[in-house]
Amino acid sequence: MIKPKGLVIFDMDGVVIDSINEYFITLRSTLEEFGVPMAMLPTFRTFLESFSNPPQPFYSQFGVAWLEAEKVFRTLAEIHFRTEVLYSGVVEAIKSLRSVGYKTAIVSSGYSDVVKRRLQCFNLTKLFDIVVTDKFNKAQVLRSCAQILLCPSHLTYFVGGLWSDMRDARLAEIRGVGFSAGHGFMRPVLINAGAEMCVDTHEQLVERLAA
């Protein structure tokens, strides 16, 4: 296998697909199904503040067990997530990076069937060399992707919109790129979490990496 110029690993939600509103609506709908009063439902701000954290403690504060809520969430997600869209310029950016020699991958903690449907729906499948989904140790998976594609850590980038994404990139000893337009996390938060650089658009990502 020929060694690539580098590897760019994308998180899916908040980087490739703009789904933050769909997550918020689905979460609130799930809590309503368990009888949580409207006055107690999380605001968009409190939702964003907890988005990087495990779901179990978040749901437990409303008296809802995540193991039960997850089934309802998945059912409702099939309805609400039909309105999600790609970020403007993301397909062109991925194609540009590949044209100059980068390998590309998806590492998403989303459900495998949902990720597969999204890739097919938006005709993205052929744009990625590796797709990893479901629950895992993200730092370990990021490191493994680089090893599989024979890409050294200093040429491997993980583009994410969460502070936890930047933490995982740091733990994997690869280069974190914060996408500050995704989940609403400010540049200082992403940088403090370990981002080596931050971009506001996918065009900026290409400019930084393809130079």
mmCIF file with all atom_site columns, C-alpha atoms in Angstrom:
data_model
loop_
_atom_site.group_PDB
_atom_site.id
_atom_site.type_symbol
_atom_site.label_atom_id
_atom_site.label_alt_id
_atom_site.label_comp_id
_atom_site.label_asym_id
_atom_site.label_entity_id
_atom_site.label_seq_id
_atom_site.pdbx_PDB_ins_code
_atom_site.Cartn_x
_atom_site.Cartn_y
_atom_site.Cartn_z
_atom_site.occupancy
_atom_site.B_iso_or_equiv
_atom_site.pdbx_formal_charge
_atom_site.auth_seq_id
_atom_site.auth_comp_id
_atom_site.auth_asym_id
_atom_site.auth_atom_id
_atom_site.pdbx_PDB_model_num
ATOM 1   C CA . MET A 1 1   ? 0.000   0.000  0.000  1.00 0.00 ? 1   MET A CA 1
ATOM 2   C CA . ILE A 1 2   ? 1.293   3.465  -0.936 1.00 0.00 ? 2   ILE A CA 1
ATOM 3   C CA . LYS A 1 3   ? 1.641   5.747  2.035  1.00 0.00 ? 3   LYS A CA 1
ATOM 4   C CA . PRO A 1 4   ? -0.806  8.671  1.830  1.00 0.00 ? 4   PRO A CA 1
ATOM 5   C CA . LYS A 1 5   ? 0.077   12.334 2.234  1.00 0.00 ? 5   LYS A CA 1
ATOM 6   C CA . GLY A 1 6   ? -1.905  12.225 5.431  1.00 0.00 ? 6   GLY A CA 1
ATOM 7   C CA . LEU A 1 7   ? -5.171  11.136 6.966  1.00 0.00 ? 7   LEU A CA 1
ATOM 8   C CA . VAL A 1 8   ? -8.143  13.316 7.832  1.00 0.00 ? 8   VAL A CA 1
ATOM 9   C CA . ILE A 1 9   ? -10.666 11.657 10.143 1.00 0.00 ? 9   ILE A CA 1
ATOM 10  C CA . PHE A 1 10  ? -14.063 13.324 10.411 1.00 0.00 ? 10  PHE A CA 1
ATOM 11  C CA . ASP A 1 11  ? -16.624 13.060 13.135 1.00 0.00 ? 11  ASP A CA 1
ATOM 12  C CA . MET A 1 12  ? -20.029 12.852 11.472 1.00 0.00 ? 12  MET A CA 1
ATOM 13  C CA . ASP A 1 13  ? -22.427 14.903 13.592 1.00 0.00 ? 13  ASP A CA 1
ATOM 14  C CA . GLY A 1 14  ? -21.525 18.554 13.801 1.00 0.00 ? 14  GLY A CA 1
ATOM 15  C CA . VAL A 1 15  ? -18.800 18.247 11.154 1.00 0.00 ? 15  VAL A CA 1
ATOM 16  C CA . VAL A 1 16  ? -20.163 16.449 8.099  1.00 0.00 ? 16  VAL A CA 1
ATOM 17  C CA . ILE A 1 17  ? -23.874 16.538 8.898  1.00 0.00 ? 17  ILE A CA 1
ATOM 18  C CA . ASP A 1 18  ? -25.652 19.433 10.572 1.00 0.00 ? 18  ASP A CA 1
ATOM 19  C CA . SER A 1 19  ? -27.831 17.522 13.016 1.00 0.00 ? 19  SER A CA 1
ATOM 20  C CA . ILE A 1 20  ? -27.584 19.450 16.274 1.00 0.00 ? 20  ILE A CA 1
ATOM 21  C CA . ASN A 1 21  ? -31.188 20.690 16.123 1.00 0.00 ? 21  ASN A CA 1
ATOM 22  C CA . GLU A 1 22  ? -32.438 17.191 15.338 1.00 0.00 ? 22  GLU A CA 1
ATOM 23  C CA . TYR A 1 23  ? -30.572 15.825 18.374 1.00 0.00 ? 23  TYR A CA 1
ATOM 24  C CA . PHE A 1 24  ? -32.085 18.507 20.575 1.00 0.00 ? 24  PHE A CA 1
ATOM 25  C CA . ILE A 1 25  ? -35.641 17.919 19.355 1.00 0.00 ? 25  ILE A CA 1
ATOM 26  C CA . THR A 1 26  ? -35.282 14.138 19.678 1.00 0.00 ? 26  THR A CA 1
ATOM 27  C CA . LEU A 1 27  ? -33.884 14.417 23.203 1.00 0.00 ? 27  LEU A CA 1
ATOM 28  C CA . ARG A 1 28  ? -36.740 16.631 24.369 1.00 0.00 ? 28  ARG A CA 1
ATOM 29  C CA . SER A 1 29  ? -39.301 14.370 22.693 1.00 0.00 ? 29  SER A CA 1
ATOM 30  C CA . THR A 1 30  ? -37.773 11.354 24.403 1.00 0.00 ? 30  THR A CA 1
ATOM 31  C CA . LEU A 1 31  ? -38.016 12.982 27.828 1.00 0.00 ? 31  LEU A CA 1
ATOM 32  C CA . GLU A 1 32  ? -41.619 13.971 27.124 1.00 0.00 ? 32  GLU A CA 1
ATOM 33  C CA . GLU A 1 33  ? -42.411 10.331 26.355 1.00 0.00 ? 33  GLU A CA 1
ATOM 34  C CA . PHE A 1 34  ? -41.286 9.509  29.903 1.00 0.00 ? 34  PHE A CA 1
ATOM 35  C CA . GLY A 1 35  ? -43.541 12.162 31.395 1.00 0.00 ? 35  GLY A CA 1
ATOM 36  C CA . VAL A 1 36  ? -41.011 14.913 32.059 1.00 0.00 ? 36  VAL A CA 1
ATOM 37  C CA . PRO A 1 37  ? -42.983 18.201 32.318 1.00 0.00 ? 37  PRO A CA 1
ATOM 38  C CA . MET A 1 38  ? -42.296 20.791 29.637 1.00 0.00 ? 38  MET A CA 1
ATOM 39  C CA . ALA A 1 39  ? -41.084 23.280 32.246 1.00 0.00 ? 39  ALA A CA 1
ATOM 40  C CA . MET A 1 40  ? -38.328 20.822 33.247 1.00 0.00 ? 40  MET A CA 1
ATOM 41  C CA . LEU A 1 41  ? -37.123 20.015 29.735 1.00 0.00 ? 41  LEU A CA 1
ATOM 42  C CA . PRO A 1 42  ? -33.572 21.149 28.946 1.00 0.00 ? 42  PRO A CA 1
ATOM 43  C CA . THR A 1 43  ? -33.001 24.360 27.045 1.00 0.00 ? 43  THR A CA 1
ATOM 44  C CA . PHE A 1 44  ? -30.814 24.381 23.962 1.00 0.00 ? 44  PHE A CA 1
ATOM 45  C CA . ARG A 1 45  ? -27.985 25.873 26.005 1.00 0.00 ? 45  ARG A CA 1
ATOM 46  C CA . THR A 1 46  ? -28.086 23.225 28.733 1.00 0.00 ? 46  THR A CA 1
ATOM 47  C CA . PHE A 1 47  ? -28.340 20.575 26.024 1.00 0.00 ? 47  PHE A CA 1
ATOM 48  C CA . LEU A 1 48  ? -25.149 21.857 24.365 1.00 0.00 ? 48  LEU A CA 1
ATOM 49  C CA . GLU A 1 49  ? -23.321 21.988 27.694 1.00 0.00 ? 49  GLU A CA 1
ATOM 50  C CA . SER A 1 50  ? -24.018 18.292 28.279 1.00 0.00 ? 50  SER A CA 1
ATOM 51  C CA . PHE A 1 51  ? -23.625 17.067 24.687 1.00 0.00 ? 51  PHE A CA 1
ATOM 52  C CA . SER A 1 52  ? -20.080 15.769 25.186 1.00 0.00 ? 52  SER A CA 1
ATOM 53  C CA . ASN A 1 53  ? -20.959 13.878 28.348 1.00 0.00 ? 53  ASN A CA 1
ATOM 54  C CA . PRO A 1 54  ? -22.244 10.286 28.679 1.00 0.00 ? 54  PRO A CA 1
ATOM 55  C CA . PRO A 1 55  ? -26.043 10.066 28.361 1.00 0.00 ? 55  PRO A CA 1
ATOM 56  C CA . GLN A 1 56  ? -26.624 8.034  31.543 1.00 0.00 ? 56  GLN A CA 1
ATOM 57  C CA . PRO A 1 57  ? -26.123 10.845 34.103 1.00 0.00 ? 57  PRO A CA 1
ATOM 58  C CA . PHE A 1 58  ? -27.918 13.355 31.882 1.00 0.00 ? 58  PHE A CA 1
ATOM 59  C CA . TYR A 1 59  ? -31.099 11.287 31.679 1.00 0.00 ? 59  TYR A CA 1
ATOM 60  C CA . SER A 1 60  ? -30.901 10.215 35.314 1.00 0.00 ? 60  SER A CA 1
ATOM 61  C CA . GLN A 1 61  ? -31.311 13.821 36.483 1.00 0.00 ? 61  GLN A CA 1
ATOM 62  C CA . PHE A 1 62  ? -34.799 13.650 34.983 1.00 0.00 ? 62  PHE A CA 1
ATOM 63  C CA . GLY A 1 63  ? -35.512 10.309 36.644 1.00 0.00 ? 63  GLY A CA 1
ATOM 64  C CA . VAL A 1 64  ? -35.158 8.423  33.353 1.00 0.00 ? 64  VAL A CA 1
ATOM 65  C CA . ALA A 1 65  ? -32.956 5.369  32.844 1.00 0.00 ? 65  ALA A CA 1
ATOM 66  C CA . TRP A 1 66  ? -30.867 5.582  29.688 1.00 0.00 ? 66  TRP A CA 1
ATOM 67  C CA . LEU A 1 67  ? -31.290 1.889  28.863 1.00 0.00 ? 67  LEU A CA 1
ATOM 68  C CA . GLU A 1 68  ? -35.017 2.494  28.541 1.00 0.00 ? 68  GLU A CA 1
ATOM 69  C CA . ALA A 1 69  ? -34.713 5.936  26.993 1.00 0.00 ? 69  ALA A CA 1
ATOM 70  C CA . GLU A 1 70  ? -32.310 4.778  24.299 1.00 0.00 ? 70  GLU A CA 1
ATOM 71  C CA . LYS A 1 71  ? -34.954 2.616  22.639 1.00 0.00 ? 71  LYS A CA 1
ATOM 72  C CA . VAL A 1 72  ? -37.375 5.527  22.492 1.00 0.00 ? 72  VAL A CA 1
ATOM 73  C CA . PHE A 1 73  ? -34.642 7.906  21.323 1.00 0.00 ? 73  PHE A CA 1
ATOM 74  C CA . ARG A 1 74  ? -33.740 5.638  18.410 1.00 0.00 ? 74  ARG A CA 1
ATOM 75  C CA . THR A 1 75  ? -37.367 5.336  17.332 1.00 0.00 ? 75  THR A CA 1
ATOM 76  C CA . LEU A 1 76  ? -37.915 9.096  17.453 1.00 0.00 ? 76  LEU A CA 1
ATOM 77  C CA . ALA A 1 77  ? -34.585 9.758  15.746 1.00 0.00 ? 77  ALA A CA 1
ATOM 78  C CA . GLU A 1 78  ? -35.808 7.887  12.685 1.00 0.00 ? 78  GLU A CA 1
ATOM 79  C CA . ILE A 1 79  ? -38.517 10.551 12.417 1.00 0.00 ? 79  ILE A CA 1
ATOM 80  C CA . HIS A 1 80  ? -36.698 13.741 13.364 1.00 0.00 ? 80  HIS A CA 1
ATOM 81  C CA . PHE A 1 81  ? -33.363 13.020 11.705 1.00 0.00 ? 81  PHE A CA 1
ATOM 82  C CA . ARG A 1 82  ? -34.945 12.955 8.245  1.00 0.00 ? 82  ARG A CA 1
ATOM 83  C CA . THR A 1 83  ? -34.569 16.750 8.156  1.00 0.00 ? 83  THR A CA 1
ATOM 84  C CA . GLU A 1 84  ? -30.802 16.841 8.709  1.00 0.00 ? 84  GLU A CA 1
ATOM 85  C CA . VAL A 1 85  ? -28.581 18.304 5.999  1.00 0.00 ? 85  VAL A CA 1
ATOM 86  C CA . LEU A 1 86  ? -24.947 18.301 4.957  1.00 0.00 ? 86  LEU A CA 1
ATOM 87  C CA . TYR A 1 87  ? -22.821 21.271 5.890  1.00 0.00 ? 87  TYR A CA 1
ATOM 88  C CA . SER A 1 88  ? -22.258 23.559 2.948  1.00 0.00 ? 88  SER A CA 1
ATOM 89  C CA . GLY A 1 89  ? -18.989 22.792 1.175  1.00 0.00 ? 89  GLY A CA 1
ATOM 90  C CA . VAL A 1 90  ? -18.195 19.564 3.034  1.00 0.00 ? 90  VAL A CA 1
ATOM 91  C CA . VAL A 1 91  ? -18.331 17.264 -0.007 1.00 0.00 ? 91  VAL A CA 1
ATOM 92  C CA . GLU A 1 92  ? -16.140 19.595 -2.032 1.00 0.00 ? 92  GLU A CA 1
ATOM 93  C CA . ALA A 1 93  ? -13.681 19.816 0.864  1.00 0.00 ? 93  ALA A CA 1
ATOM 94  C CA . ILE A 1 94  ? -13.381 16.048 1.216  1.00 0.00 ? 94  ILE A CA 1
ATOM 95  C CA . LYS A 1 95  ? -12.868 15.645 -2.522 1.00 0.00 ? 95  LYS A CA 1
ATOM 96  C CA . SER A 1 96  ? -10.221 18.385 -2.502 1.00 0.00 ? 96  SER A CA 1
ATOM 97  C CA . LEU A 1 97  ? -8.311  16.730 0.330  1.00 0.00 ? 97  LEU A CA 1
ATOM 98  C CA . ARG A 1 98  ? -8.401  13.371 -1.437 1.00 0.00 ? 98  ARG A CA 1
ATOM 99  C CA . SER A 1 99  ? -7.261  14.956 -4.700 1.00 0.00 ? 99  SER A CA 1
ATOM 100 C CA . VAL A 1 100 ? -4.031  16.122 -3.074 1.00 0.00 ? 100 VAL A CA 1
ATOM 101 C CA . GLY A 1 101 ? -3.280  12.729 -1.534 1.00 0.00 ? 101 GLY A CA 1
ATOM 102 C CA . TYR A 1 102 ? -5.092  12.575 1.794  1.00 0.00 ? 102 TYR A CA 1
ATOM 103 C CA . LYS A 1 103 ? -6.948  9.495  2.942  1.00 0.00 ? 103 LYS A CA 1
ATOM 104 C CA . THR A 1 104 ? -10.244 10.209 4.666  1.00 0.00 ? 104 THR A CA 1
ATOM 105 C CA . ALA A 1 105 ? -12.229 8.371  7.323  1.00 0.00 ? 105 ALA A CA 1
ATOM 106 C CA . ILE A 1 106 ? -15.321 8.652  9.512  1.00 0.00 ? 106 ILE A CA 1
ATOM 107 C CA . VAL A 1 107 ? -15.213 7.879  13.222 1.00 0.00 ? 107 VAL A CA 1
ATOM 108 C CA . SER A 1 108 ? -18.646 8.335  14.741 1.00 0.00 ? 108 SER A CA 1
ATOM 109 C CA . SER A 1 109 ? -20.222 7.134  17.969 1.00 0.00 ? 109 SER A CA 1
ATOM 110 C CA . GLY A 1 110 ? -23.571 7.092  16.149 1.00 0.00 ? 110 GLY A CA 1
ATOM 111 C CA . TYR A 1 111 ? -25.499 3.889  15.608 1.00 0.00 ? 111 TYR A CA 1
ATOM 112 C CA . SER A 1 112 ? -24.073 1.861  12.725 1.00 0.00 ? 112 SER A CA 1
ATOM 113 C CA . ASP A 1 113 ? -27.377 1.529  10.857 1.00 0.00 ? 113 ASP A CA 1
ATOM 114 C CA . VAL A 1 114 ? -27.997 5.275  11.104 1.00 0.00 ? 114 VAL A CA 1
ATOM 115 C CA . VAL A 1 115 ? -24.502 6.145  9.902  1.00 0.00 ? 115 VAL A CA 1
ATOM 116 C CA . LYS A 1 116 ? -24.804 3.719  6.991  1.00 0.00 ? 116 LYS A CA 1
ATOM 117 C CA . ARG A 1 117 ? -28.152 5.199  5.982  1.00 0.00 ? 117 ARG A CA 1
ATOM 118 C CA . ARG A 1 118 ? -26.732 8.717  6.092  1.00 0.00 ? 118 ARG A CA 1
ATOM 119 C CA . LEU A 1 119 ? -23.720 7.819  3.991  1.00 0.00 ? 119 LEU A CA 1
ATOM 120 C CA . GLN A 1 120 ? -25.964 6.226  1.385  1.00 0.00 ? 120 GLN A CA 1
ATOM 121 C CA . CYS A 1 121 ? -28.560 8.986  1.484  1.00 0.00 ? 121 CYS A CA 1
ATOM 122 C CA . PHE A 1 122 ? -25.984 11.707 0.833  1.00 0.00 ? 122 PHE A CA 1
ATOM 123 C CA . ASN A 1 123 ? -23.848 9.602  -1.549 1.00 0.00 ? 123 ASN A CA 1
ATOM 124 C CA . LEU A 1 124 ? -20.823 9.808  0.747  1.00 0.00 ? 124 LEU A CA 1
ATOM 125 C CA . THR A 1 125 ? -19.825 6.141  0.998  1.00 0.00 ? 125 THR A CA 1
ATOM 126 C CA . LYS A 1 126 ? -17.085 6.259  -1.649 1.00 0.00 ? 126 LYS A CA 1
ATOM 127 C CA . LEU A 1 127 ? -15.479 9.329  -0.091 1.00 0.00 ? 127 LEU A CA 1
ATOM 128 C CA . PHE A 1 128 ? -14.121 7.464  2.945  1.00 0.00 ? 128 PHE A CA 1
ATOM 129 C CA . ASP A 1 129 ? -11.476 4.754  3.218  1.00 0.00 ? 129 ASP A CA 1
ATOM 130 C CA . ILE A 1 130 ? -12.610 3.652  6.676  1.00 0.00 ? 130 ILE A CA 1
ATOM 131 C CA . VAL A 1 131 ? -15.884 4.100  8.563  1.00 0.00 ? 131 VAL A CA 1
ATOM 132 C CA . VAL A 1 132 ? -16.047 3.188  12.262 1.00 0.00 ? 132 VAL A CA 1
ATOM 133 C CA . THR A 1 133 ? -19.305 3.494  14.213 1.00 0.00 ? 133 THR A CA 1
ATOM 134 C CA . ASP A 1 134 ? -21.076 2.620  17.465 1.00 0.00 ? 134 ASP A CA 1
ATOM 135 C CA . LYS A 1 135 ? -19.712 2.703  21.008 1.00 0.00 ? 135 LYS A CA 1
ATOM 136 C CA . PHE A 1 136 ? -15.957 2.457  21.457 1.00 0.00 ? 136 PHE A CA 1
ATOM 137 C CA . ASN A 1 137 ? -12.846 3.971  22.957 1.00 0.00 ? 137 ASN A CA 1
ATOM 138 C CA . LYS A 1 138 ? -12.555 6.846  20.496 1.00 0.00 ? 138 LYS A CA 1
ATOM 139 C CA . ALA A 1 139 ? -8.898  7.592  21.175 1.00 0.00 ? 139 ALA A CA 1
ATOM 140 C CA . GLN A 1 140 ? -7.970  3.975  20.558 1.00 0.00 ? 140 GLN A CA 1
ATOM 141 C CA . VAL A 1 141 ? -9.988  3.863  17.322 1.00 0.00 ? 141 VAL A CA 1
ATOM 142 C CA . LEU A 1 142 ? -8.410  7.074  16.049 1.00 0.00 ? 142 LEU A CA 1
ATOM 143 C CA . ARG A 1 143 ? -4.964  5.623  16.631 1.00 0.00 ? 143 ARG A CA 1
ATOM 144 C CA . SER A 1 144 ? -5.946  2.360  14.926 1.00 0.00 ? 144 SER A CA 1
ATOM 145 C CA . CYS A 1 145 ? -7.240  4.159  11.819 1.00 0.00 ? 145 CYS A CA 1
ATOM 146 C CA . ALA A 1 146 ? -3.868  5.818  11.352 1.00 0.00 ? 146 ALA A CA 1
ATOM 147 C CA . GLN A 1 147 ? -2.068  2.511  11.766 1.00 0.00 ? 147 GLN A CA 1
ATOM 148 C CA . ILE A 1 148 ? -4.331  0.670  9.305  1.00 0.00 ? 148 ILE A CA 1
ATOM 149 C CA . LEU A 1 149 ? -3.832  3.328  6.638  1.00 0.00 ? 149 LEU A CA 1
ATOM 150 C CA . LEU A 1 150 ? -0.081  3.549  7.314  1.00 0.00 ? 150 LEU A CA 1
ATOM 151 C CA . CYS A 1 151 ? -0.261  7.178  8.286  1.00 0.00 ? 151 CYS A CA 1
ATOM 152 C CA . PRO A 1 152 ? 2.075   8.589  10.970 1.00 0.00 ? 152 PRO A CA 1
ATOM 153 C CA . SER A 1 153 ? 0.469   10.399 13.874 1.00 0.00 ? 153 SER A CA 1
ATOM 154 C CA . HIS A 1 154 ? 1.919   13.793 12.930 1.00 0.00 ? 154 HIS A CA 1
ATOM 155 C CA . LEU A 1 155 ? 0.100   13.568 9.579  1.00 0.00 ? 155 LEU A CA 1
ATOM 156 C CA . THR A 1 156 ? -3.205  12.363 11.032 1.00 0.00 ? 156 THR A CA 1
ATOM 157 C CA . TYR A 1 157 ? -5.927  14.896 11.806 1.00 0.00 ? 157 TYR A CA 1
ATOM 158 C CA . PHE A 1 158 ? -9.234  14.439 13.607 1.00 0.00 ? 158 PHE A CA 1
ATOM 159 C CA . VAL A 1 159 ? -11.866 17.069 12.779 1.00 0.00 ? 159 VAL A CA 1
ATOM 160 C CA . GLY A 1 160 ? -14.478 17.356 15.525 1.00 0.00 ? 160 GLY A CA 1
ATOM 161 C CA . GLY A 1 161 ? -16.837 19.902 16.991 1.00 0.00 ? 161 GLY A CA 1
ATOM 162 C CA . LEU A 1 162 ? -16.799 18.805 20.635 1.00 0.00 ? 162 LEU A CA 1
ATOM 163 C CA . TRP A 1 163 ? -14.263 19.466 23.364 1.00 0.00 ? 163 TRP A CA 1
ATOM 164 C CA . SER A 1 164 ? -14.230 15.712 23.977 1.00 0.00 ? 164 SER A CA 1
ATOM 165 C CA . ASP A 1 165 ? -13.199 15.161 20.335 1.00 0.00 ? 165 ASP A CA 1
ATOM 166 C CA . MET A 1 166 ? -10.130 17.308 20.882 1.00 0.00 ? 166 MET A CA 1
ATOM 167 C CA . ARG A 1 167 ? -9.364  15.477 24.111 1.00 0.00 ? 167 ARG A CA 1
ATOM 168 C CA . ASP A 1 168 ? -9.544  12.144 22.297 1.00 0.00 ? 168 ASP A CA 1
ATOM 169 C CA . ALA A 1 169 ? -7.281  13.397 19.506 1.00 0.00 ? 169 ALA A CA 1
ATOM 170 C CA . ARG A 1 170 ? -4.743  14.406 22.126 1.00 0.00 ? 170 ARG A CA 1
ATOM 171 C CA . LEU A 1 171 ? -4.992  11.022 23.851 1.00 0.00 ? 171 LEU A CA 1
ATOM 172 C CA . ALA A 1 172 ? -4.525  9.303  20.484 1.00 0.00 ? 172 ALA A CA 1
ATOM 173 C CA . GLU A 1 173 ? -1.444  11.466 19.908 1.00 0.00 ? 173 GLU A CA 1
ATOM 174 C CA . ILE A 1 174 ? -2.792  12.801 16.617 1.00 0.00 ? 174 ILE A CA 1
ATOM 175 C CA . ARG A 1 175 ? -3.611  16.375 15.591 1.00 0.00 ? 175 ARG A CA 1
ATOM 176 C CA . GLY A 1 176 ? -6.986  17.757 16.617 1.00 0.00 ? 176 GLY A CA 1
ATOM 177 C CA . VAL A 1 177 ? -8.836  20.223 14.390 1.00 0.00 ? 177 VAL A CA 1
ATOM 178 C CA . GLY A 1 178 ? -11.745 21.970 16.057 1.00 0.00 ? 178 GLY A CA 1
ATOM 179 C CA . PHE A 1 179 ? -14.738 22.721 13.833 1.00 0.00 ? 179 PHE A CA 1
ATOM 180 C CA . SER A 1 180 ? -16.161 25.677 15.715 1.00 0.00 ? 180 SER A CA 1
ATOM 181 C CA . ALA A 1 181 ? -19.261 26.054 13.519 1.00 0.00 ? 181 ALA A CA 1
ATOM 182 C CA . GLY A 1 182 ? -20.583 22.629 14.449 1.00 0.00 ? 182 GLY A CA 1
ATOM 183 C CA . HIS A 1 183 ? -21.882 22.234 17.987 1.00 0.00 ? 183 HIS A CA 1
ATOM 184 C CA . GLY A 1 184 ? -21.456 25.813 19.071 1.00 0.00 ? 184 GLY A CA 1
ATOM 185 C CA . PHE A 1 185 ? -18.265 25.337 21.079 1.00 0.00 ? 185 PHE A CA 1
ATOM 186 C CA . MET A 1 186 ? -16.104 28.466 21.025 1.00 0.00 ? 186 MET A CA 1
ATOM 187 C CA . ARG A 1 187 ? -12.534 28.302 19.742 1.00 0.00 ? 187 ARG A CA 1
ATOM 188 C CA . PRO A 1 188 ? -10.972 28.799 23.234 1.00 0.00 ? 188 PRO A CA 1
ATOM 189 C CA . VAL A 1 189 ? -12.898 25.779 24.565 1.00 0.00 ? 189 VAL A CA 1
ATOM 190 C CA . LEU A 1 190 ? -11.713 23.564 21.705 1.00 0.00 ? 190 LEU A CA 1
ATOM 191 C CA . ILE A 1 191 ? -8.133  24.811 21.933 1.00 0.00 ? 191 ILE A CA 1
ATOM 192 C CA . ASN A 1 192 ? -8.020  24.338 25.703 1.00 0.00 ? 192 ASN A CA 1
ATOM 193 C CA . ALA A 1 193 ? -9.253  20.762 25.158 1.00 0.00 ? 193 ALA A CA 1
ATOM 194 C CA . GLY A 1 194 ? -6.321  20.060 22.843 1.00 0.00 ? 194 GLY A CA 1
ATOM 195 C CA . ALA A 1 195 ? -7.157  21.391 19.372 1.00 0.00 ? 195 ALA A CA 1
ATOM 196 C CA . GLU A 1 196 ? -4.035  22.240 17.408 1.00 0.00 ? 196 GLU A CA 1
ATOM 197 C CA . MET A 1 197 ? -6.061  24.504 15.150 1.00 0.00 ? 197 MET A CA 1
ATOM 198 C CA . CYS A 1 198 ? -9.665  25.604 14.663 1.00 0.00 ? 198 CYS A CA 1
ATOM 199 C CA . VAL A 1 199 ? -11.629 26.277 11.485 1.00 0.00 ? 199 VAL A CA 1
ATOM 200 C CA . ASP A 1 200 ? -15.033 27.833 10.937 1.00 0.00 ? 200 ASP A CA 1
ATOM 201 C CA . THR A 1 201 ? -15.698 26.354 7.499  1.00 0.00 ? 201 THR A CA 1
ATOM 202 C CA . HIS A 1 202 ? -14.664 23.340 5.464  1.00 0.00 ? 202 HIS A CA 1
ATOM 203 C CA . GLU A 1 203 ? -13.011 25.685 2.978  1.00 0.00 ? 203 GLU A CA 1
ATOM 204 C CA . GLN A 1 204 ? -10.688 26.835 5.762  1.00 0.00 ? 204 GLN A CA 1
ATOM 205 C CA . LEU A 1 205 ? -9.890  23.206 6.530  1.00 0.00 ? 205 LEU A CA 1
ATOM 206 C CA . VAL A 1 206 ? -8.735  22.631 2.951  1.00 0.00 ? 206 VAL A CA 1
ATOM 207 C CA . GLU A 1 207 ? -6.706  25.830 2.985  1.00 0.00 ? 207 GLU A CA 1
ATOM 208 C CA . ARG A 1 208 ? -4.902  24.746 6.147  1.00 0.00 ? 208 ARG A CA 1
ATOM 209 C CA . LEU A 1 209 ? -4.220  21.137 5.177  1.00 0.00 ? 209 LEU A CA 1
ATOM 210 C CA . ALA A 1 210 ? -3.806  21.262 1.410  1.00 0.00 ? 210 ALA A CA 1
ATOM 211 C CA . ALA A 1 211 ? -1.335  24.135 1.340  1.00 0.00 ? 211 ALA A CA 1
#
